[in-house]
Short mmCIF file of C-alpha atoms and ligand atoms in Angstrom, two decimals:
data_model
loop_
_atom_site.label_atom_id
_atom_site.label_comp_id
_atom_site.label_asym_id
_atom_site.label_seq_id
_atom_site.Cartn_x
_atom_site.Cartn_y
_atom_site.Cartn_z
CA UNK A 1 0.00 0.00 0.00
CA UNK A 2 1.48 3.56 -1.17
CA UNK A 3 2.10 6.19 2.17
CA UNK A 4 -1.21 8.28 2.34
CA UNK A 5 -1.86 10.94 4.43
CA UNK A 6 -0.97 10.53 8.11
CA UNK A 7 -3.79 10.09 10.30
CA UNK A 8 -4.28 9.39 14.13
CA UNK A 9 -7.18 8.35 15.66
CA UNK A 10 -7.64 8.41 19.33
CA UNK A 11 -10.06 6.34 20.32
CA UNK A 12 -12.31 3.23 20.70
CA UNK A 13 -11.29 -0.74 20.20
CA UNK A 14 -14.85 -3.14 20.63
CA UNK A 15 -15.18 -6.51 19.83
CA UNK A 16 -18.84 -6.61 17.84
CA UNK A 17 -20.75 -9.48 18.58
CA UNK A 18 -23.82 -8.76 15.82
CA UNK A 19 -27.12 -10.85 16.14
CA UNK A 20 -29.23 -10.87 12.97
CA UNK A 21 -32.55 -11.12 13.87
CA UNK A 22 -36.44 -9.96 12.60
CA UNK A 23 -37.60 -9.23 15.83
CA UNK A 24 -36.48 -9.03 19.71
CA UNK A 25 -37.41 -10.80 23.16
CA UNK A 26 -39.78 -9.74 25.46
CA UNK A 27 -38.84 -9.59 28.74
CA UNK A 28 -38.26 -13.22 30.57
CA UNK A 29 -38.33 -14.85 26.73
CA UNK A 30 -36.16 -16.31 24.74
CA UNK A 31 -36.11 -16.24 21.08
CA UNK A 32 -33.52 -17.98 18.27
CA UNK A 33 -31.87 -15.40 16.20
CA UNK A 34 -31.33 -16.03 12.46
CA UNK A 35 -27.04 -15.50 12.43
CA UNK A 36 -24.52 -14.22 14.42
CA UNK A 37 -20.90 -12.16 13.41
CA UNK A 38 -18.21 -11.41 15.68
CA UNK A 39 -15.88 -8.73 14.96
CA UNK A 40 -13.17 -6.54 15.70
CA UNK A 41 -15.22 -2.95 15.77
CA UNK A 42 -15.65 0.01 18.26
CA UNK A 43 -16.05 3.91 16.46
CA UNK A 44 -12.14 4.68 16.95
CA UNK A 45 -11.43 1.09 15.92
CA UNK A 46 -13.55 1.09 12.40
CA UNK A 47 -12.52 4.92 11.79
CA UNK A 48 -9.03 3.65 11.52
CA UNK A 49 -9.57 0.73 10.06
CA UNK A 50 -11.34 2.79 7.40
CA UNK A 51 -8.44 5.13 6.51
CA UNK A 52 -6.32 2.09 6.51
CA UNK A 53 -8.23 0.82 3.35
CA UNK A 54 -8.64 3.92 1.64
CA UNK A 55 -3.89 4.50 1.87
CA UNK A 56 -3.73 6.46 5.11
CA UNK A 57 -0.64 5.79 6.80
CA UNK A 58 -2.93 5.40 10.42
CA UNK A 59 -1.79 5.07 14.35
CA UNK A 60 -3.88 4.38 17.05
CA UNK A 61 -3.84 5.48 20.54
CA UNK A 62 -6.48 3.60 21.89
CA UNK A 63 -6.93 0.84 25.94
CA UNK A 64 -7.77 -2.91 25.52
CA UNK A 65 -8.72 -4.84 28.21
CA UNK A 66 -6.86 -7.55 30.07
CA UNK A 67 -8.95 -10.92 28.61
CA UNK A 68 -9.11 -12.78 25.10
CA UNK A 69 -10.25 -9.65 23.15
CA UNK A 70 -7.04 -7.31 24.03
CA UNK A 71 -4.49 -8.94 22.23
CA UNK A 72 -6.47 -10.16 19.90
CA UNK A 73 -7.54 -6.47 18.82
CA UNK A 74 -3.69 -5.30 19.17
CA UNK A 75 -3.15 -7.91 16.41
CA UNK A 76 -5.65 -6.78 14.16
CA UNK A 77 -4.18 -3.06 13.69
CA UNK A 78 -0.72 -4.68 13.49
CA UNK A 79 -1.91 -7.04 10.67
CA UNK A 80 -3.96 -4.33 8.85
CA UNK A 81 -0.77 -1.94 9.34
CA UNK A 82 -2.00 0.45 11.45
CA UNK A 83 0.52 1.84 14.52
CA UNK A 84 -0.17 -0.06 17.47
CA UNK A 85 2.43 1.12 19.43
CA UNK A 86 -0.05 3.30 21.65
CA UNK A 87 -2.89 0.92 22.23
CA UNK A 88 -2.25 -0.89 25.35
CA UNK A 89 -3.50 -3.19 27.78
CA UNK A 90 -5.04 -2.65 30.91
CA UNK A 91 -4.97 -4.72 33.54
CA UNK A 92 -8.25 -5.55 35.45
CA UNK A 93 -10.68 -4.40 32.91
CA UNK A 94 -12.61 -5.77 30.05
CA UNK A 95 -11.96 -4.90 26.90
CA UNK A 96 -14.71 -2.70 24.68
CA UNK A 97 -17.71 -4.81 23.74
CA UNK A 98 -20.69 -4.34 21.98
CA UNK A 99 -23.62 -6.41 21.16
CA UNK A 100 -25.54 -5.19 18.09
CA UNK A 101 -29.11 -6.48 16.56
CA UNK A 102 -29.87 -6.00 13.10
CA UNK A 103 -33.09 -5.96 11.64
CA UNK A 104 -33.44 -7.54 7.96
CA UNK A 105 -33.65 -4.14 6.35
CA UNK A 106 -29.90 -3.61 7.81
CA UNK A 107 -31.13 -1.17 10.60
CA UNK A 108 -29.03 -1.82 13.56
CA UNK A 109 -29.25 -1.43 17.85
CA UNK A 110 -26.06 -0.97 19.32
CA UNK A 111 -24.92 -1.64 23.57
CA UNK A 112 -21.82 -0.52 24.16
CA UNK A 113 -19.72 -1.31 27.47
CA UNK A 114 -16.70 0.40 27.10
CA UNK A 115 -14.71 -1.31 29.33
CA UNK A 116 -10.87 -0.45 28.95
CA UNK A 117 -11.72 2.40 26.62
CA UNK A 118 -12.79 4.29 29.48
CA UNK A 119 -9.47 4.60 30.83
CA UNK A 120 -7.63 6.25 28.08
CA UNK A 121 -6.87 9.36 29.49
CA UNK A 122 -5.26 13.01 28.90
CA UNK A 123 -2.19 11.79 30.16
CA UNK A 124 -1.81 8.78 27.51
CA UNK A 125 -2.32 11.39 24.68
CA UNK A 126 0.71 13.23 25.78
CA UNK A 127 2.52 10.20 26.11
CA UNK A 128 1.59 9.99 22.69
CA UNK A 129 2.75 13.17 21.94
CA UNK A 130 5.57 13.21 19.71
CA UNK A 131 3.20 10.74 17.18
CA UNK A 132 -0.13 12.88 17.46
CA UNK A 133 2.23 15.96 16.31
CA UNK A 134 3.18 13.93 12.83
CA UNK A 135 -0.36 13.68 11.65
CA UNK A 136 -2.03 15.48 9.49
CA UNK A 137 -5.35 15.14 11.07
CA UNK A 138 -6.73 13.58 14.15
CA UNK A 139 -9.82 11.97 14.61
CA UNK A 140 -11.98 11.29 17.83
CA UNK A 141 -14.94 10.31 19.01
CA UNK A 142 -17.16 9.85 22.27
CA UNK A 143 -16.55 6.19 23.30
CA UNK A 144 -13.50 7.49 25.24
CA UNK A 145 -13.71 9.71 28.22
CA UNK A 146 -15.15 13.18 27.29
CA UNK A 147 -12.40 14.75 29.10
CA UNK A 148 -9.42 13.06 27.12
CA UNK A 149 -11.57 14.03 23.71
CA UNK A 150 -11.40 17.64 24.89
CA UNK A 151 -7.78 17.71 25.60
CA UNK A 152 -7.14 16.18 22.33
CA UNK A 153 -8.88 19.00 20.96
CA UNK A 154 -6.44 21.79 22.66
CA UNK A 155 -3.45 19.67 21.72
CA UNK A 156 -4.67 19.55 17.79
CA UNK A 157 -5.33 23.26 18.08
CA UNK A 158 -1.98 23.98 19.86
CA UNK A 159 -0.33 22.26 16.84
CA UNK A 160 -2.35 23.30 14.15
CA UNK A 161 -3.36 19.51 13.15
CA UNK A 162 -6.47 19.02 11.07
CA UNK A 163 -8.65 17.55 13.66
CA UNK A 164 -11.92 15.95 13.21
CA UNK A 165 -14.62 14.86 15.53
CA UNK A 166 -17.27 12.00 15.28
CA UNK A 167 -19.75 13.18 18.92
CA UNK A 168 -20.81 8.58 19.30
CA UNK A 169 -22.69 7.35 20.85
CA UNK A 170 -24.86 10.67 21.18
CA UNK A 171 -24.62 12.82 24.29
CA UNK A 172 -24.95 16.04 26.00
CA UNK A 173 -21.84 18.41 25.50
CA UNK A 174 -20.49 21.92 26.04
CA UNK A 175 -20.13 23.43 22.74
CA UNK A 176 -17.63 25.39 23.98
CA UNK A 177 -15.27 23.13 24.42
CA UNK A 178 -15.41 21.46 20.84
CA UNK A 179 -16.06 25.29 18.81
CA UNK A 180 -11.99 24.71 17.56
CA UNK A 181 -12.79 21.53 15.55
CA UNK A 182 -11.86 21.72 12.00
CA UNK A 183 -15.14 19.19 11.66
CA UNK A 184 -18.34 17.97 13.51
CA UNK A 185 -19.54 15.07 11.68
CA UNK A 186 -22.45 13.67 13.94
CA UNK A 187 -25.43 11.60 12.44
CA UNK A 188 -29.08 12.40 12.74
CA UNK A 189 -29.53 11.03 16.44
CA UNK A 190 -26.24 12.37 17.67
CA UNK A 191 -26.89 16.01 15.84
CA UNK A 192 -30.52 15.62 17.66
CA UNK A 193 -29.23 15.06 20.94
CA UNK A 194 -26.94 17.56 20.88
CA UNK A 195 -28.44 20.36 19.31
CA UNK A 196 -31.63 19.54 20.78
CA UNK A 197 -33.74 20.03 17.26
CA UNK A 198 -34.95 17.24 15.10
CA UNK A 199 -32.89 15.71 11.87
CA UNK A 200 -34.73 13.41 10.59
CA UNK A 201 -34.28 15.15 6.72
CA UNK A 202 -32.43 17.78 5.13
CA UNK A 203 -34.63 20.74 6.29
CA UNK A 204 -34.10 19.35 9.52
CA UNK A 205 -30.57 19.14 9.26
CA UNK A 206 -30.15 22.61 7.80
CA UNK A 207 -31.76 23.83 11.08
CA UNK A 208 -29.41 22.15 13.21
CA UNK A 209 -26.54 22.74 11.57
CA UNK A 210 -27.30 26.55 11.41
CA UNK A 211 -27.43 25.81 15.55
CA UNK A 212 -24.29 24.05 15.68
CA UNK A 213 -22.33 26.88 13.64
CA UNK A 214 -24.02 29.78 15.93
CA UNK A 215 -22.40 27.89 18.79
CA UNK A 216 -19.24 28.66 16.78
CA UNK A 217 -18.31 25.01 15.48
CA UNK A 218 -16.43 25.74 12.16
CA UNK A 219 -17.93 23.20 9.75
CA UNK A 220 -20.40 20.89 10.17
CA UNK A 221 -21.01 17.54 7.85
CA UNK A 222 -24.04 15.70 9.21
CA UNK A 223 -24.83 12.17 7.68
CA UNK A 224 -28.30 11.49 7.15
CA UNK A 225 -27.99 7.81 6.20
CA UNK A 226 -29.88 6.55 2.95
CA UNK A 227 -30.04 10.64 2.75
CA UNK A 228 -26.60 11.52 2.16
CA UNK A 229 -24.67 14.19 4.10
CA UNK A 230 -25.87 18.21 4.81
CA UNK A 231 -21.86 19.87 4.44
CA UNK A 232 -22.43 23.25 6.07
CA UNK A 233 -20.03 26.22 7.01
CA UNK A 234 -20.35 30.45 6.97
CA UNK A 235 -19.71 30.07 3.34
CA UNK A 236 -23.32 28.28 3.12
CA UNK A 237 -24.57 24.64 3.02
CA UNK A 238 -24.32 21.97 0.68
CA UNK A 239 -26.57 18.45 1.04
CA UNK A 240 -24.39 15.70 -0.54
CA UNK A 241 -26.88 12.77 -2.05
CA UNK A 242 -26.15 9.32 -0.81
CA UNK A 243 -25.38 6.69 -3.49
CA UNK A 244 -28.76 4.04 -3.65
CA UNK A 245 -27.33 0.99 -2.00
CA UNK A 246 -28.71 -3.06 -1.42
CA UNK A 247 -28.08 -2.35 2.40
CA UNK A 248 -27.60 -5.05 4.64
CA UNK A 249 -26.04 -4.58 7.23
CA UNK A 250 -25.52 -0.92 8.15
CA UNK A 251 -23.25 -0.81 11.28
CA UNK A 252 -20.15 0.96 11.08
CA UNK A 253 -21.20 3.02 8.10
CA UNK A 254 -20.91 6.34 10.17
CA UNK A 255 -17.34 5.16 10.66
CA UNK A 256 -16.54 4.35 7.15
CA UNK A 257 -17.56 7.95 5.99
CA UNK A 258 -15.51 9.30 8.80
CA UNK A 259 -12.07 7.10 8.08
CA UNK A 260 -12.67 7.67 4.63
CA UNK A 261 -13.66 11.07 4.42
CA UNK A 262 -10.10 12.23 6.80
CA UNK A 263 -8.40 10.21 4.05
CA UNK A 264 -9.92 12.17 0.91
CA UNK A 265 -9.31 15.31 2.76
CA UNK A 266 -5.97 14.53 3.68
CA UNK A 267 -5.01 13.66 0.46
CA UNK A 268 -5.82 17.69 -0.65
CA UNK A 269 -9.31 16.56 -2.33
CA UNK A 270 -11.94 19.19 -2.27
CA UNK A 271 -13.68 19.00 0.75
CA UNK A 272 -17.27 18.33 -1.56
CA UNK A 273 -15.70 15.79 -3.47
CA UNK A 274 -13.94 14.00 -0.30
CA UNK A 275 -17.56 14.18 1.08
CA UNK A 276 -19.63 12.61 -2.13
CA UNK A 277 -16.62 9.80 -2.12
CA UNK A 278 -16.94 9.25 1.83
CA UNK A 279 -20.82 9.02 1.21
CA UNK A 280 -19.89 6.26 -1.41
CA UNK A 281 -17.28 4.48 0.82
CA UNK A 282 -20.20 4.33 3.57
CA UNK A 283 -22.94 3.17 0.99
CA UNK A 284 -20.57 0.36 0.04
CA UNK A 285 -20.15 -0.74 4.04
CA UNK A 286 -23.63 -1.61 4.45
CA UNK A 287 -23.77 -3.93 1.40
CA UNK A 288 -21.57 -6.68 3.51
CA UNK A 289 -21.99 -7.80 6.89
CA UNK A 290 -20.09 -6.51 10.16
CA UNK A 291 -18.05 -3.20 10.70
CA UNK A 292 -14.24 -3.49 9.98
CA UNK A 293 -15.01 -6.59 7.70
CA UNK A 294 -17.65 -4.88 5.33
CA UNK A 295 -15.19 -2.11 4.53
CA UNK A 296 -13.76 -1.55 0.87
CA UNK A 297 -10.02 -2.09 -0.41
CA UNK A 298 -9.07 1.67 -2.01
CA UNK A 299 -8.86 -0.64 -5.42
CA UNK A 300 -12.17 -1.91 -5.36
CA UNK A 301 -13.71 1.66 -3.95
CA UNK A 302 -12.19 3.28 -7.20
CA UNK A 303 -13.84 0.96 -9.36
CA UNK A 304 -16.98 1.48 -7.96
CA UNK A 305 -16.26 5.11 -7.73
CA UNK A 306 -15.24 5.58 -11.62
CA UNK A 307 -18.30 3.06 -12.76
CA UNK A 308 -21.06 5.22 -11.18
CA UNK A 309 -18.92 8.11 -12.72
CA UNK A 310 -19.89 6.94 -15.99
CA UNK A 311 -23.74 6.28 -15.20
O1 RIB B 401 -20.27 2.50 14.82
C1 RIB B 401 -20.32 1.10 14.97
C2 RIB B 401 -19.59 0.70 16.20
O2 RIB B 401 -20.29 1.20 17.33
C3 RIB B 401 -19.49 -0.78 16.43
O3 RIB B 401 -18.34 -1.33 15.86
C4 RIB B 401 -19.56 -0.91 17.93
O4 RIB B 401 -18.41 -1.43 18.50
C5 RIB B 401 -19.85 0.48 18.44
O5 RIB B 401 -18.73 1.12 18.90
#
């Protein structure tokens, strides 16, 4: 694989354990499932993962727990290339987990226990210093302490590193502290939560992202699913069609947009362009089954990429 652009993500390692399944027990009953997928997954985890396949040169900095899953995960970014050298082990804690139920029409349910990931702290991203201040872009999200996502913030300010933030799972913040982001990139639910206004469409989305940049957040890129992307900033607001997909499985496809999009940017593509490819990259996720797994080869993106070019 040719060196891309260097990106660092800081943040989440799960192991997925996905049950497909048309419908869900009632409490006290017990019902068979149809299939079941384990994984290596977790937001930070699949963002990575995602820039890995698209020719970033990637690191982690990321906690595993002290059980099966730890190594296991450690040996996954090693065999995928991706830096390793900052994801460690902790001892006495579980490693990330999440069990996740998907419907037939690919819809998903997600429980996260976050395990070791919740002691990856603002210390371990200065220990990580010297490596954070080589990228060209960081990326973060919320299955890590919020205080170590907010440091990481500062520190990609302080350095004047591209940094780029994914607010999953969805939760109450202070603007404040995440106004110096180079990008937001929530989804409907998390851009809901957080700016407390619905975004279920693209009107919707337009109103929240108007909320979101009044709170002084620099650019904001919602995803909107089978809807595409809203791409919004003081020079206006853009909404970025998805590509129609056969959708099976759509876990991780937030992910794949983010790893991929931090790619296309990084590489110097136009921000619209690195956005319409990222909404392609995430389209193509949900046709297989599983997070890290369902994720495109650059190779094979391109050729889907140049074919719908032509249609
Ligand atoms: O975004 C999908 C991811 O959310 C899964 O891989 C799961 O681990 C949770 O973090």
């Amino acid at each position: 694989m040719t060196k891309g652009p260097r990106i660092a993500v800081v943040g989440s390692a799960n192991v997925d354990l996905t049950t497909f399944s048309d419908h869900f027990p009632k409490p006290g009953e017990t019902i068979f499932g149809d299939k079941f997928h384990l994984g290596f997954g977790g937001k930070g985890a699949n963002q990575a993962v995602a820039a890995r396949l698209c020719g970033a040169d990637v690191f982690m900095v990321a906690r595993v727990g002290d059980d099966l899953f730890g190594p296991a995960t450690i040996k996954n970014f090693e065999k995928l290339g991706i830096d390793a050298t900052h994801v460690r082990q902790v001892s006495g804690v579980s490693s990330g987990v999440a069990p996740i139920f998907v419907e037939s029409s690919g819809q998903n349910r997600i429980i996260v226990v976050k395990g070791a990931n919740d002691a990856l702290k603002a210390a371990d991203v200065e220990a990580a210093a010297d490596m954070l201040k080589s990228a060209d872009c960081i990326v973060l999200q919320f299955e890590i302490p919020l205080e170590t996502v907010y440091h990481t913030i500062q520190f990609a300010r302080k350095n004047g590193i591209r940094c780029i933030l994914n607010p999953a799972p969805a939760q109450p913040i202070d603007l404040k502290a995440v106004a110096e982001l180079d990008y937001f990139v929530p989804n409907e639910t998390e851009a809901e939560t957080i700016s407390g206004l619905p975004a279920r469409n693209v009107d919707d989305a337009k109103r929240c992202a108007e909320k979101l940049l009044a709170a002084g957040i620099r650019r904001v890129l919602i995803t909107l699913g089978a809807n595409g992307a809203l791409l919004a900033g003081s020079d206006g607001m853009q909404h970025v069609p998805a590509f129609p997909m056969k959708s099976v499985d759509s876990t991780g496809a937030g992910d794949a947009f983010i790893g991929s999009f931090a790619t296309f940017l990084g590489e110097g593509l136009p921000e619209l362009e690195a956005a319409r490819r990222a909404n392609l990259y995430a389209g193509l996720s949900t046709t297989g089954v599983g997070t890290q797994k369902s994720f495109y080869e650059r190779a094979r993106f391109e050729g889907e990429w140049t074919r719908l070019q032509r249609t």
